[in-house]
Amino acid sequence: MASKPSQNQLQKCMRHPECVRNVCILAHVDHGKTTVADSLLATNRLVSKRLAGTLRYLDDRSDEQERKITMKSSAVSLLNALHDSDSNTNYLLLLNVIDTPGHIDFSSEVTAAVRVSDGAIILVDVAEGVCVQTKESIKQAFEQRAKMILVLNKLDRLFVNKDVDEIFLCLSQIIENCNAVVAELYQYTESEIDIEKTDLLFHPEKGNVIFASAIHGWGFTLKHIAAMFTKILPNETVDSLNEKLWNFDYYIDANSKSIKSGAIEKRKTNVFTQLCLKTLKYIYYTIVVRMEREKVDHILDKLNIKNITRDMKHNDIKIQIKAILEAWNPLAETILQQCHKIIPPPCAIPLEKIKYLLNQHFFCEEPYLNECIENLIPHFEKCSSNDEAPVVLYVSKMFCVHKSNLSQNKPKAFVLKSPEELQELRNKEEQKLDSDDSEEVKEEERDIVTVALARVFTGNLKIGDEVYVLHPEYTPDKNKIEENINEFIENNKNITKATVKELYMLFGRELLLVDNIPAGNICAIAGLESAVLRTATVSNTVKCVPFVEQQPQEPIVRNVIEPVNLAELPILRRGLKDLLQSDSCLKVLTQETGELVLLTAGSVHLEKCLEDLRNKFAKIEINVYSPMVSLRETILYETSKYDPKNEESKIVTLTSGPFTVSVVAVCVPEYISDLIKRNYNLLRMIEEHSSQDEDESNEFGEKKFKSQNLNLAISKIKENLKKTFSKKKNFWMTLYDKIWSVGAMNDNINLLINGTEDYKCDIFTKAPKTDNRSSYDFCITNTFKLACKSGPLCEEPIMNCAFIVTKYEFNSDLIENNLLNTASVQLQLKSLFREALEKRPLRLMEPIFTTDVQVNTSILGKVYTVISKRHGKVLDAVGMDEEEKKYLVKAQLPVIESVGFADEIRKMTSGQALPNLKFSHYEIINGDPLYEPVSDDEDEEDIDVESAVRASKLRKELRRKKGLSVDDQVVMHAEKQRTLSKKK
């Protein structure tokens, strides 16, 4: 667009979903997301072209500008008129783009952005390569079925420091690494199609790879290069040259000016390097390195740049190189064109994605729920905005904005009024003052407004619409809806009624008030803050199912907070409530001691939360106490081949009324745990369908499902279970078909195994109803899930434990008056599970961060020192650049020891090393957490004293923080201590 688009132009384009694209920008921290966003914003005159890349317009928080990292997702709508060179036509494109954080602490913001997007721009810094968060970004986009475009950014850094062959090798390796990540994710899907036959991989010749330098404002695809050089290659068309550019076996024969094969055999430079890399290398070397100003006119002529601007002759080479290359092939225009070609519009969402969003694979066994989904699918496919279409939208997050950023609160333009109009205004002001004096103001008006970031999938959402907020547990009930819909809504706690008060289009920090939002668009909604905590499905019909929920990032760092002035505790609580709603990763707990505990993803996330509390929500001074991370509890794995059912000393038995239950606890091997985790959602769905009607099971009690795809997936998982459980040829090989429950937490894998001889029941098979025990299965399965939430060491969740039920008997004759207190039985069963754990050697598991640190050989030793001092371990040190002697150090670090790690590394290396931390897994602390120091004469040679002392210290600290009892030895007579007597 030549100028900033008007509101009327934007709203007109919103009504045509074929013109709309919803895209998010994903990358590792400092790989250039916000710089790319600035370039796109410059197309609508929201920022100037010269400031694009340095202004960081969407980073509107002061701490974002200071740290130079993005901490929240920000959305903006951009309208541009573009030209399609293939069809020689002009078209309008409304791009709803969301800039996301790259720091690992804010992964939940990335999840919120990807959920409402149809495409993802994956940025990679070519100097750093594919990093930890790059892989996580690709994973999130893949799981949400978002079409991906790869942008290889910061190519300017390579042209200055490397030769063309090294640059080509670097680019091809990055594309190969990204494709390897996609292929690894694809292998866990149920698709039988070869990945090479899909459009999931990145292939430059297909246009889903852009070569760019965001800071200098240029970017191109292979087709742009092909169009540029067809003049000097008369035998080639744009399409034919495009296909050959990324074929490494083609080269240009200088004599015939034609492209020939055999470059690898003849050791010739390939076409891409000859035409593209050498051209750009020459430009950068001439202008930036040698600063040969007399050759600028020659470069402008070769690049076919006609409109010469003053910046192209500027004395500052940064301004000059940006002006020249941005005029040659602007990055923003390239991204806009590729988004239009590759990212599907809202009216062309793949059916597979629609079924995924509506969670059809989960609801397919319920006829009425499946009917509701089938009725919604056509509206999703058409992106219907007519009055007959149901309104269905998804709220991906709640966020807060200052009232001054709402368009209705902006200063109005001055208009000269007549004396009569001025007198009328004075009268209205006087009446308002009189009414204010007569009414007592009870509460100060807040200057913060909480709104919802949402995507409208179908229907036309209007101000004043009454909608239903459907929580994840909601399921429509046909009989109750038809009988009395109002009563159904009132009595269902998983559905809440709300009214849409205001609707906004998003422009980063600015929100523009509009009357309605048609299907296919991203918007902000006011009026849902009391009904939606973080995410929700919203519809104007109750005949809708909630969208599939993404597992949020689990916060692992705990900090106790309190106000400096304890009288302000109620203010802090109110502030925490607002903060909790605006931050999708945060958790707040109240300990038994009454202390408030803030659970955050890391130190940067904690600082952001405290900044918001102090300056936005609570506006009071706050004290923060030493952090404590979330631990896990487990038992040691028995390496010897044994049968736990024959270990009488480890089996615990409960006899309560008519029940007799015997349980033994064992550790789940890692290879089994990994399989269960990968297939957890499928196994959990099969388990939860245990209450189907009897006619849906065959004569052997095996569950049968209506969906053929589901039956196929179940057959496949059964084969994998048998193969994996039989891997080590131990007692596990007999338990692959006896899994009774997989627990309620997919991040903490635990198993309940039915090891009885006379009772056939597992997640794939239902017990016969003629057996009285089948009516009380829930007592055992529910108690198992409850017991997994808190272990015996410090009430932390247990992990990688299996409870094998060796005996399950029930005598109905012992029930008095035909009444059974199941609550009492479940309480006793919980103690039974805990006792079974205590029969084994208990261990604590601590969360582990992985870190990648780029260093040179001169500071390599300092990095190793800091890591080892913090109980970390170096996994690998990969050589990145032999000339510069750079290494990429990959290491693991306990989360407990990570406080201040980044700052210490920076200080030790004088700012040369910039580490990033990402949660990886939980790892067992080798020492006994119940260890107590013993006298010198006892043998401690077989004990890892250091680990034991550390584990014991962590257990006691966590118990104290939770207000649990700690058996500490208290010194009664200090003067009798041996250490004092030795000093005499």
mmCIF file of C-alpha atoms in Angstrom, residues 190-473:
data_model
loop_
_atom_site.group_PDB
_atom_site.id
_atom_site.type_symbol
_atom_site.label_atom_id
_atom_site.label_comp_id
_atom_site.label_asym_id
_atom_site.label_seq_id
_atom_site.Cartn_x
_atom_site.Cartn_y
_atom_site.Cartn_z
ATOM 1 C CA GLU A 190 -0.116 -42.579 11.846
ATOM 2 C CA SER A 191 0.251 -41.609 8.184
ATOM 3 C CA GLU A 192 1.485 -44.275 5.793
ATOM 4 C CA ILE A 193 2.430 -41.731 3.090
ATOM 5 C CA ASP A 194 6.107 -41.176 2.356
ATOM 6 C CA ILE A 195 7.115 -37.760 3.694
ATOM 7 C CA GLU A 196 8.806 -36.919 0.382
ATOM 8 C CA LYS A 197 5.367 -37.052 -1.261
ATOM 9 C CA THR A 198 3.959 -34.497 1.189
ATOM 10 C CA ASP A 199 4.526 -30.736 1.197
ATOM 11 C CA LEU A 200 5.931 -30.747 4.751
ATOM 12 C CA LEU A 201 9.626 -30.559 3.910
ATOM 13 C CA PHE A 202 11.514 -27.377 3.036
ATOM 14 C CA HIS A 203 12.557 -27.246 -0.622
ATOM 15 C CA PRO A 204 13.909 -23.921 -1.982
ATOM 16 C CA GLU A 205 12.612 -24.696 -5.485
ATOM 17 C CA LYS A 206 9.046 -24.890 -4.087
ATOM 18 C CA GLY A 207 9.271 -21.373 -2.683
ATOM 19 C CA ASN A 208 8.956 -22.290 1.007
ATOM 20 C CA VAL A 209 12.552 -21.194 1.716
ATOM 21 C CA ILE A 210 13.487 -17.496 1.738
ATOM 22 C CA PHE A 211 17.108 -16.303 1.840
ATOM 23 C CA ALA A 212 17.269 -13.005 3.703
ATOM 24 C CA SER A 213 18.888 -10.330 5.823
ATOM 25 C CA ALA A 214 16.171 -8.710 7.923
ATOM 26 C CA ILE A 215 18.451 -5.975 9.293
ATOM 27 C CA HIS A 216 19.261 -4.894 5.723
ATOM 28 C CA GLY A 217 15.685 -5.409 4.536
ATOM 29 C CA TRP A 218 16.220 -7.814 1.627
ATOM 30 C CA GLY A 219 15.049 -11.344 0.900
ATOM 31 C CA PHE A 220 14.523 -13.576 -2.116
ATOM 32 C CA THR A 221 13.352 -16.989 -3.255
ATOM 33 C CA LEU A 222 14.917 -19.061 -6.027
ATOM 34 C CA LYS A 223 12.245 -17.832 -8.430
ATOM 35 C CA HIS A 224 13.358 -14.224 -7.908
ATOM 36 C CA ILE A 225 16.923 -15.194 -8.858
ATOM 37 C CA ALA A 226 15.661 -17.215 -11.827
ATOM 38 C CA ALA A 227 13.678 -14.212 -13.133
ATOM 39 C CA MET A 228 16.762 -12.040 -12.744
ATOM 40 C CA PHE A 229 19.165 -14.214 -14.744
ATOM 41 C CA THR A 230 17.033 -15.633 -17.575
ATOM 42 C CA LYS A 231 18.298 -12.742 -19.725
ATOM 43 C CA ILE A 232 21.843 -14.100 -19.707
ATOM 44 C CA LEU A 233 20.702 -17.727 -20.121
ATOM 45 C CA PRO A 234 18.648 -17.719 -23.317
ATOM 46 C CA ASN A 235 17.841 -21.448 -23.215
ATOM 47 C CA GLU A 236 16.177 -21.221 -19.789
ATOM 48 C CA THR A 237 12.765 -20.105 -18.597
ATOM 49 C CA VAL A 238 12.000 -18.879 -15.099
ATOM 50 C CA ASP A 239 10.486 -22.253 -14.150
ATOM 51 C CA SER A 240 13.267 -24.371 -15.639
ATOM 52 C CA LEU A 241 16.000 -22.257 -14.028
ATOM 53 C CA ASN A 242 14.129 -22.338 -10.722
ATOM 54 C CA GLU A 243 14.233 -26.153 -10.757
ATOM 55 C CA LYS A 244 17.961 -26.243 -11.553
ATOM 56 C CA LEU A 245 19.138 -23.600 -9.080
ATOM 57 C CA TRP A 246 19.054 -25.957 -6.085
ATOM 58 C CA ASN A 247 20.249 -29.004 -8.017
ATOM 59 C CA PHE A 248 23.855 -29.348 -6.912
ATOM 60 C CA ASP A 249 24.891 -31.227 -10.064
ATOM 61 C CA TYR A 250 24.191 -28.339 -12.477
ATOM 62 C CA TYR A 251 26.674 -25.647 -13.454
ATOM 63 C CA ILE A 252 26.865 -22.858 -16.028
ATOM 64 C CA ASP A 253 29.154 -23.429 -18.964
ATOM 65 C CA ALA A 254 30.775 -20.063 -19.646
ATOM 66 C CA ASN A 255 31.440 -20.788 -23.329
ATOM 67 C CA SER A 256 27.929 -21.849 -24.376
ATOM 68 C CA LYS A 257 26.092 -19.823 -21.691
ATOM 69 C CA SER A 258 23.979 -22.867 -20.927
ATOM 70 C CA ILE A 259 23.387 -25.028 -17.880
ATOM 71 C CA LYS A 260 24.935 -28.483 -17.908
ATOM 72 C CA SER A 261 25.004 -31.409 -15.503
ATOM 73 C CA GLY A 262 28.081 -33.029 -13.983
ATOM 74 C CA ALA A 263 29.154 -30.313 -11.560
ATOM 75 C CA ILE A 264 29.948 -32.802 -8.792
ATOM 76 C CA GLU A 265 32.035 -35.079 -10.997
ATOM 77 C CA LYS A 266 33.870 -32.174 -12.655
ATOM 78 C CA ARG A 267 34.186 -30.281 -9.362
ATOM 79 C CA LYS A 268 32.447 -27.255 -10.798
ATOM 80 C CA THR A 269 30.678 -24.583 -8.766
ATOM 81 C CA ASN A 270 26.904 -25.185 -8.809
ATOM 82 C CA VAL A 271 24.389 -22.777 -10.347
ATOM 83 C CA PHE A 272 23.094 -21.355 -7.046
ATOM 84 C CA THR A 273 26.598 -20.418 -5.923
ATOM 85 C CA GLN A 274 27.521 -18.998 -9.335
ATOM 86 C CA LEU A 275 24.461 -16.803 -9.830
ATOM 87 C CA CYS A 276 23.300 -15.941 -6.342
ATOM 88 C CA LEU A 277 26.017 -16.241 -3.727
ATOM 89 C CA LYS A 278 28.817 -14.803 -5.848
ATOM 90 C CA THR A 279 26.647 -11.817 -6.809
ATOM 91 C CA LEU A 280 25.761 -10.950 -3.217
ATOM 92 C CA LYS A 281 29.296 -11.693 -2.024
ATOM 93 C CA TYR A 282 30.610 -9.220 -4.605
ATOM 94 C CA ILE A 283 28.131 -6.526 -3.495
ATOM 95 C CA TYR A 284 28.972 -6.877 0.201
ATOM 96 C CA TYR A 285 32.701 -7.157 -0.416
ATOM 97 C CA THR A 286 32.702 -4.070 -2.646
ATOM 98 C CA ILE A 287 30.546 -1.791 -0.473
ATOM 99 C CA VAL A 288 31.093 -3.029 3.100
ATOM 100 C CA VAL A 289 34.655 -4.408 3.109
ATOM 101 C CA ARG A 290 36.524 -2.409 0.454
ATOM 102 C CA MET A 291 34.151 0.587 0.454
ATOM 103 C CA GLU A 292 34.704 1.175 -3.262
ATOM 104 C CA ARG A 293 32.137 3.908 -3.780
ATOM 105 C CA GLU A 294 32.946 4.334 -7.467
ATOM 106 C CA LYS A 295 31.491 0.879 -8.208
ATOM 107 C CA VAL A 296 28.073 1.598 -6.675
ATOM 108 C CA ASP A 297 26.628 2.865 -9.981
ATOM 109 C CA HIS A 298 27.743 -0.326 -11.713
ATOM 110 C CA ILE A 299 26.040 -2.437 -8.998
ATOM 111 C CA LEU A 300 22.813 -0.402 -9.280
ATOM 112 C CA ASP A 301 22.801 -0.935 -13.027
ATOM 113 C CA LYS A 302 23.342 -4.718 -12.755
ATOM 114 C CA LEU A 303 20.562 -4.989 -10.156
ATOM 115 C CA ASN A 304 18.281 -3.053 -12.522
ATOM 116 C CA ILE A 305 17.511 -0.369 -9.915
ATOM 117 C CA LYS A 306 16.091 2.692 -11.699
ATOM 118 C CA ASN A 307 14.893 4.921 -8.843
ATOM 119 C CA ILE A 308 18.132 6.111 -7.274
ATOM 120 C CA THR A 309 17.594 7.510 -3.750
ATOM 121 C CA ARG A 310 19.848 9.656 -1.599
ATOM 122 C CA ASP A 311 20.434 6.752 0.844
ATOM 123 C CA MET A 312 22.010 4.692 -1.943
ATOM 124 C CA LYS A 313 24.888 7.194 -2.005
ATOM 125 C CA HIS A 314 24.975 7.695 1.782
ATOM 126 C CA ASN A 315 28.319 7.877 3.576
ATOM 127 C CA ASP A 316 27.173 5.351 6.200
ATOM 128 C CA ILE A 317 27.697 1.950 4.574
ATOM 129 C CA LYS A 318 24.964 0.341 6.714
ATOM 130 C CA ILE A 319 22.368 2.771 5.399
ATOM 131 C CA GLN A 320 23.778 2.489 1.871
ATOM 132 C CA ILE A 321 23.802 -1.328 1.645
ATOM 133 C CA LYS A 322 20.295 -1.509 3.118
ATOM 134 C CA ALA A 323 18.910 1.064 0.665
ATOM 135 C CA ILE A 324 20.405 -0.726 -2.345
ATOM 136 C CA LEU A 325 19.424 -4.301 -1.520
ATOM 137 C CA GLU A 326 16.021 -3.368 -0.133
ATOM 138 C CA ALA A 327 15.243 -1.641 -3.452
ATOM 139 C CA TRP A 328 16.477 -4.743 -5.314
ATOM 140 C CA ASN A 329 14.285 -7.288 -3.523
ATOM 141 C CA PRO A 330 12.473 -6.085 -0.373
ATOM 142 C CA LEU A 331 12.100 -8.741 2.323
ATOM 143 C CA ALA A 332 8.601 -7.639 3.357
ATOM 144 C CA GLU A 333 7.246 -7.982 -0.169
ATOM 145 C CA THR A 334 8.872 -11.396 -0.588
ATOM 146 C CA ILE A 335 7.339 -12.679 2.666
ATOM 147 C CA LEU A 336 3.919 -11.280 1.744
ATOM 148 C CA GLN A 337 4.000 -12.942 -1.676
ATOM 149 C CA GLN A 338 5.074 -16.321 -0.304
ATOM 150 C CA CYS A 339 2.475 -16.170 2.478
ATOM 151 C CA HIS A 340 -0.191 -15.615 -0.177
ATOM 152 C CA LYS A 341 1.089 -18.526 -2.293
ATOM 153 C CA ILE A 342 1.883 -21.098 0.398
ATOM 154 C CA ILE A 343 -0.233 -20.388 3.506
ATOM 155 C CA PRO A 344 -3.860 -21.481 3.032
ATOM 156 C CA PRO A 345 -6.598 -18.846 3.530
ATOM 157 C CA PRO A 346 -9.188 -19.431 6.291
ATOM 158 C CA CYS A 347 -11.662 -20.684 3.673
ATOM 159 C CA ALA A 348 -9.238 -23.425 2.590
ATOM 160 C CA ILE A 349 -8.195 -24.957 5.919
ATOM 161 C CA PRO A 350 -7.346 -28.646 5.365
ATOM 162 C CA LEU A 351 -10.006 -31.056 6.598
ATOM 163 C CA GLU A 352 -7.366 -32.835 8.656
ATOM 164 C CA LYS A 353 -6.707 -29.657 10.664
ATOM 165 C CA ILE A 354 -10.441 -29.025 11.226
ATOM 166 C CA LYS A 355 -10.895 -32.537 12.594
ATOM 167 C CA TYR A 356 -7.837 -32.079 14.786
ATOM 168 C CA LEU A 357 -9.115 -28.774 16.225
ATOM 169 C CA LEU A 358 -12.556 -30.249 16.923
ATOM 170 C CA ASN A 359 -10.886 -33.302 18.478
ATOM 171 C CA GLN A 360 -12.941 -35.660 16.340
ATOM 172 C CA HIS A 361 -10.733 -38.680 17.027
ATOM 173 C CA PHE A 362 -11.700 -38.349 20.725
ATOM 174 C CA PHE A 363 -15.436 -37.796 20.215
ATOM 175 C CA CYS A 364 -15.941 -40.144 17.257
ATOM 176 C CA GLU A 365 -17.331 -42.950 19.439
ATOM 177 C CA GLU A 366 -20.193 -40.802 20.765
ATOM 178 C CA PRO A 367 -22.886 -40.633 18.038
ATOM 179 C CA TYR A 368 -24.365 -37.294 19.123
ATOM 180 C CA LEU A 369 -20.987 -35.604 19.624
ATOM 181 C CA ASN A 370 -19.811 -36.871 16.261
ATOM 182 C CA GLU A 371 -23.007 -35.520 14.727
ATOM 183 C CA CYS A 372 -22.289 -32.081 16.248
ATOM 184 C CA ILE A 373 -18.801 -32.141 14.711
ATOM 185 C CA GLU A 374 -20.049 -33.241 11.293
ATOM 186 C CA ASN A 375 -22.565 -30.369 11.305
ATOM 187 C CA LEU A 376 -19.807 -27.850 12.091
ATOM 188 C CA ILE A 377 -17.219 -29.060 9.564
ATOM 189 C CA PRO A 378 -18.928 -27.577 6.423
ATOM 190 C CA HIS A 379 -19.059 -24.143 8.083
ATOM 191 C CA PHE A 380 -15.350 -24.400 8.970
ATOM 192 C CA GLU A 381 -14.466 -25.413 5.399
ATOM 193 C CA LYS A 382 -16.423 -22.522 3.863
ATOM 194 C CA CYS A 383 -15.414 -20.078 6.625
ATOM 195 C CA SER A 384 -19.074 -19.011 6.648
ATOM 196 C CA SER A 385 -19.886 -15.485 7.841
ATOM 197 C CA ASN A 386 -23.599 -15.404 7.049
ATOM 198 C CA ASP A 387 -26.280 -15.090 9.723
ATOM 199 C CA GLU A 388 -27.216 -18.779 9.479
ATOM 200 C CA ALA A 389 -23.714 -19.976 10.293
ATOM 201 C CA PRO A 390 -22.975 -20.751 13.961
ATOM 202 C CA VAL A 391 -20.404 -18.525 15.656
ATOM 203 C CA VAL A 392 -17.431 -20.602 16.795
ATOM 204 C CA LEU A 393 -14.189 -19.042 17.978
ATOM 205 C CA TYR A 394 -11.201 -20.049 20.075
ATOM 206 C CA VAL A 395 -9.652 -17.886 22.793
ATOM 207 C CA SER A 396 -5.941 -18.733 22.841
ATOM 208 C CA LYS A 397 -4.941 -16.362 25.658
ATOM 209 C CA MET A 398 -6.035 -13.444 27.820
ATOM 210 C CA PHE A 399 -3.939 -10.284 27.964
ATOM 211 C CA CYS A 400 -4.083 -6.828 29.482
ATOM 212 C CA VAL A 401 -3.917 -3.468 27.718
ATOM 213 C CA HIS A 402 -3.889 0.077 29.007
ATOM 214 C CA LYS A 403 -7.103 1.992 28.359
ATOM 215 C CA SER A 404 -5.163 4.700 26.536
ATOM 216 C CA ASN A 405 -4.335 2.143 23.802
ATOM 217 C CA LEU A 406 -8.003 1.590 22.935
ATOM 218 C CA SER A 407 -9.103 3.567 19.875
ATOM 219 C CA GLN A 408 -12.248 4.942 21.572
ATOM 220 C CA ASN A 409 -10.069 6.582 24.228
ATOM 221 C CA LYS A 410 -7.742 8.343 21.792
ATOM 222 C CA PRO A 411 -7.833 12.176 21.672
ATOM 223 C CA LYS A 412 -10.363 13.341 19.104
ATOM 224 C CA ALA A 413 -9.402 15.730 16.322
ATOM 225 C CA PHE A 414 -10.209 19.399 17.102
ATOM 226 C CA VAL A 415 -13.291 20.689 15.274
ATOM 227 C CA LEU A 416 -14.481 24.314 15.572
ATOM 228 C CA LYS A 417 -18.008 24.397 17.052
ATOM 229 C CA SER A 418 -20.755 27.027 16.937
ATOM 230 C CA PRO A 419 -21.766 28.991 20.115
ATOM 231 C CA GLU A 420 -25.006 26.979 20.341
ATOM 232 C CA GLU A 421 -23.100 23.647 20.269
ATOM 233 C CA LEU A 422 -20.633 24.906 22.899
ATOM 234 C CA GLN A 423 -23.504 25.931 25.231
ATOM 235 C CA GLU A 424 -25.091 22.487 24.830
ATOM 236 C CA LEU A 425 -21.790 20.811 25.780
ATOM 237 C CA ARG A 426 -21.493 23.036 28.893
ATOM 238 C CA ASN A 427 -25.010 22.031 30.013
ATOM 239 C CA LYS A 428 -24.166 18.327 29.619
ATOM 240 C CA GLU A 429 -20.961 18.734 31.652
ATOM 241 C CA GLU A 430 -22.851 20.476 34.478
ATOM 242 C CA GLN A 431 -25.460 17.683 34.577
ATOM 243 C CA LYS A 432 -22.685 15.075 34.726
ATOM 244 C CA LEU A 433 -20.955 16.889 37.614
ATOM 245 C CA ASP A 434 -24.230 17.049 39.566
ATOM 246 C CA SER A 435 -24.805 13.313 39.141
ATOM 247 C CA ASP A 436 -21.207 12.520 40.205
ATOM 248 C CA ASP A 437 -21.631 14.565 43.398
ATOM 249 C CA SER A 438 -24.788 12.670 44.347
ATOM 250 C CA GLU A 439 -23.195 9.223 43.937
ATOM 251 C CA GLU A 440 -20.416 7.916 46.150
ATOM 252 C CA VAL A 441 -17.490 6.465 44.234
ATOM 253 C CA LYS A 442 -16.825 3.102 45.854
ATOM 254 C CA GLU A 443 -13.854 1.921 43.863
ATOM 255 C CA GLU A 444 -11.198 3.659 41.827
ATOM 256 C CA GLU A 445 -11.631 3.027 38.122
ATOM 257 C CA ARG A 446 -8.956 0.707 36.750
ATOM 258 C CA ASP A 447 -6.758 1.851 33.876
ATOM 259 C CA ILE A 448 -6.104 -1.752 32.726
ATOM 260 C CA VAL A 449 -8.532 -3.738 30.568
ATOM 261 C CA THR A 450 -8.376 -7.534 30.182
ATOM 262 C CA VAL A 451 -9.236 -8.767 26.687
ATOM 263 C CA ALA A 452 -9.135 -12.114 24.887
ATOM 264 C CA LEU A 453 -7.000 -12.929 21.851
ATOM 265 C CA ALA A 454 -9.287 -15.022 19.651
ATOM 266 C CA ARG A 455 -9.704 -16.447 16.148
ATOM 267 C CA VAL A 456 -13.200 -16.571 14.667
ATOM 268 C CA PHE A 457 -13.477 -19.828 12.703
ATOM 269 C CA THR A 458 -17.071 -19.535 11.564
ATOM 270 C CA GLY A 459 -19.931 -17.034 11.835
ATOM 271 C CA ASN A 460 -19.946 -13.264 12.224
ATOM 272 C CA LEU A 461 -19.205 -12.112 15.784
ATOM 273 C CA LYS A 462 -20.890 -8.825 16.736
ATOM 274 C CA ILE A 463 -20.863 -6.500 19.724
ATOM 275 C CA GLY A 464 -23.700 -7.433 22.081
ATOM 276 C CA ASP A 465 -23.802 -11.104 21.050
ATOM 277 C CA GLU A 466 -24.584 -13.554 23.827
ATOM 278 C CA VAL A 467 -22.164 -16.468 23.653
ATOM 279 C CA TYR A 468 -21.379 -19.638 25.569
ATOM 280 C CA VAL A 469 -17.896 -20.235 26.931
ATOM 281 C CA LEU A 470 -17.242 -23.984 26.633
ATOM 282 C CA HIS A 471 -14.602 -25.291 29.016
ATOM 283 C CA PRO A 472 -12.422 -28.304 28.042
ATOM 284 C CA GLU A 473 -14.548 -30.804 30.017
#
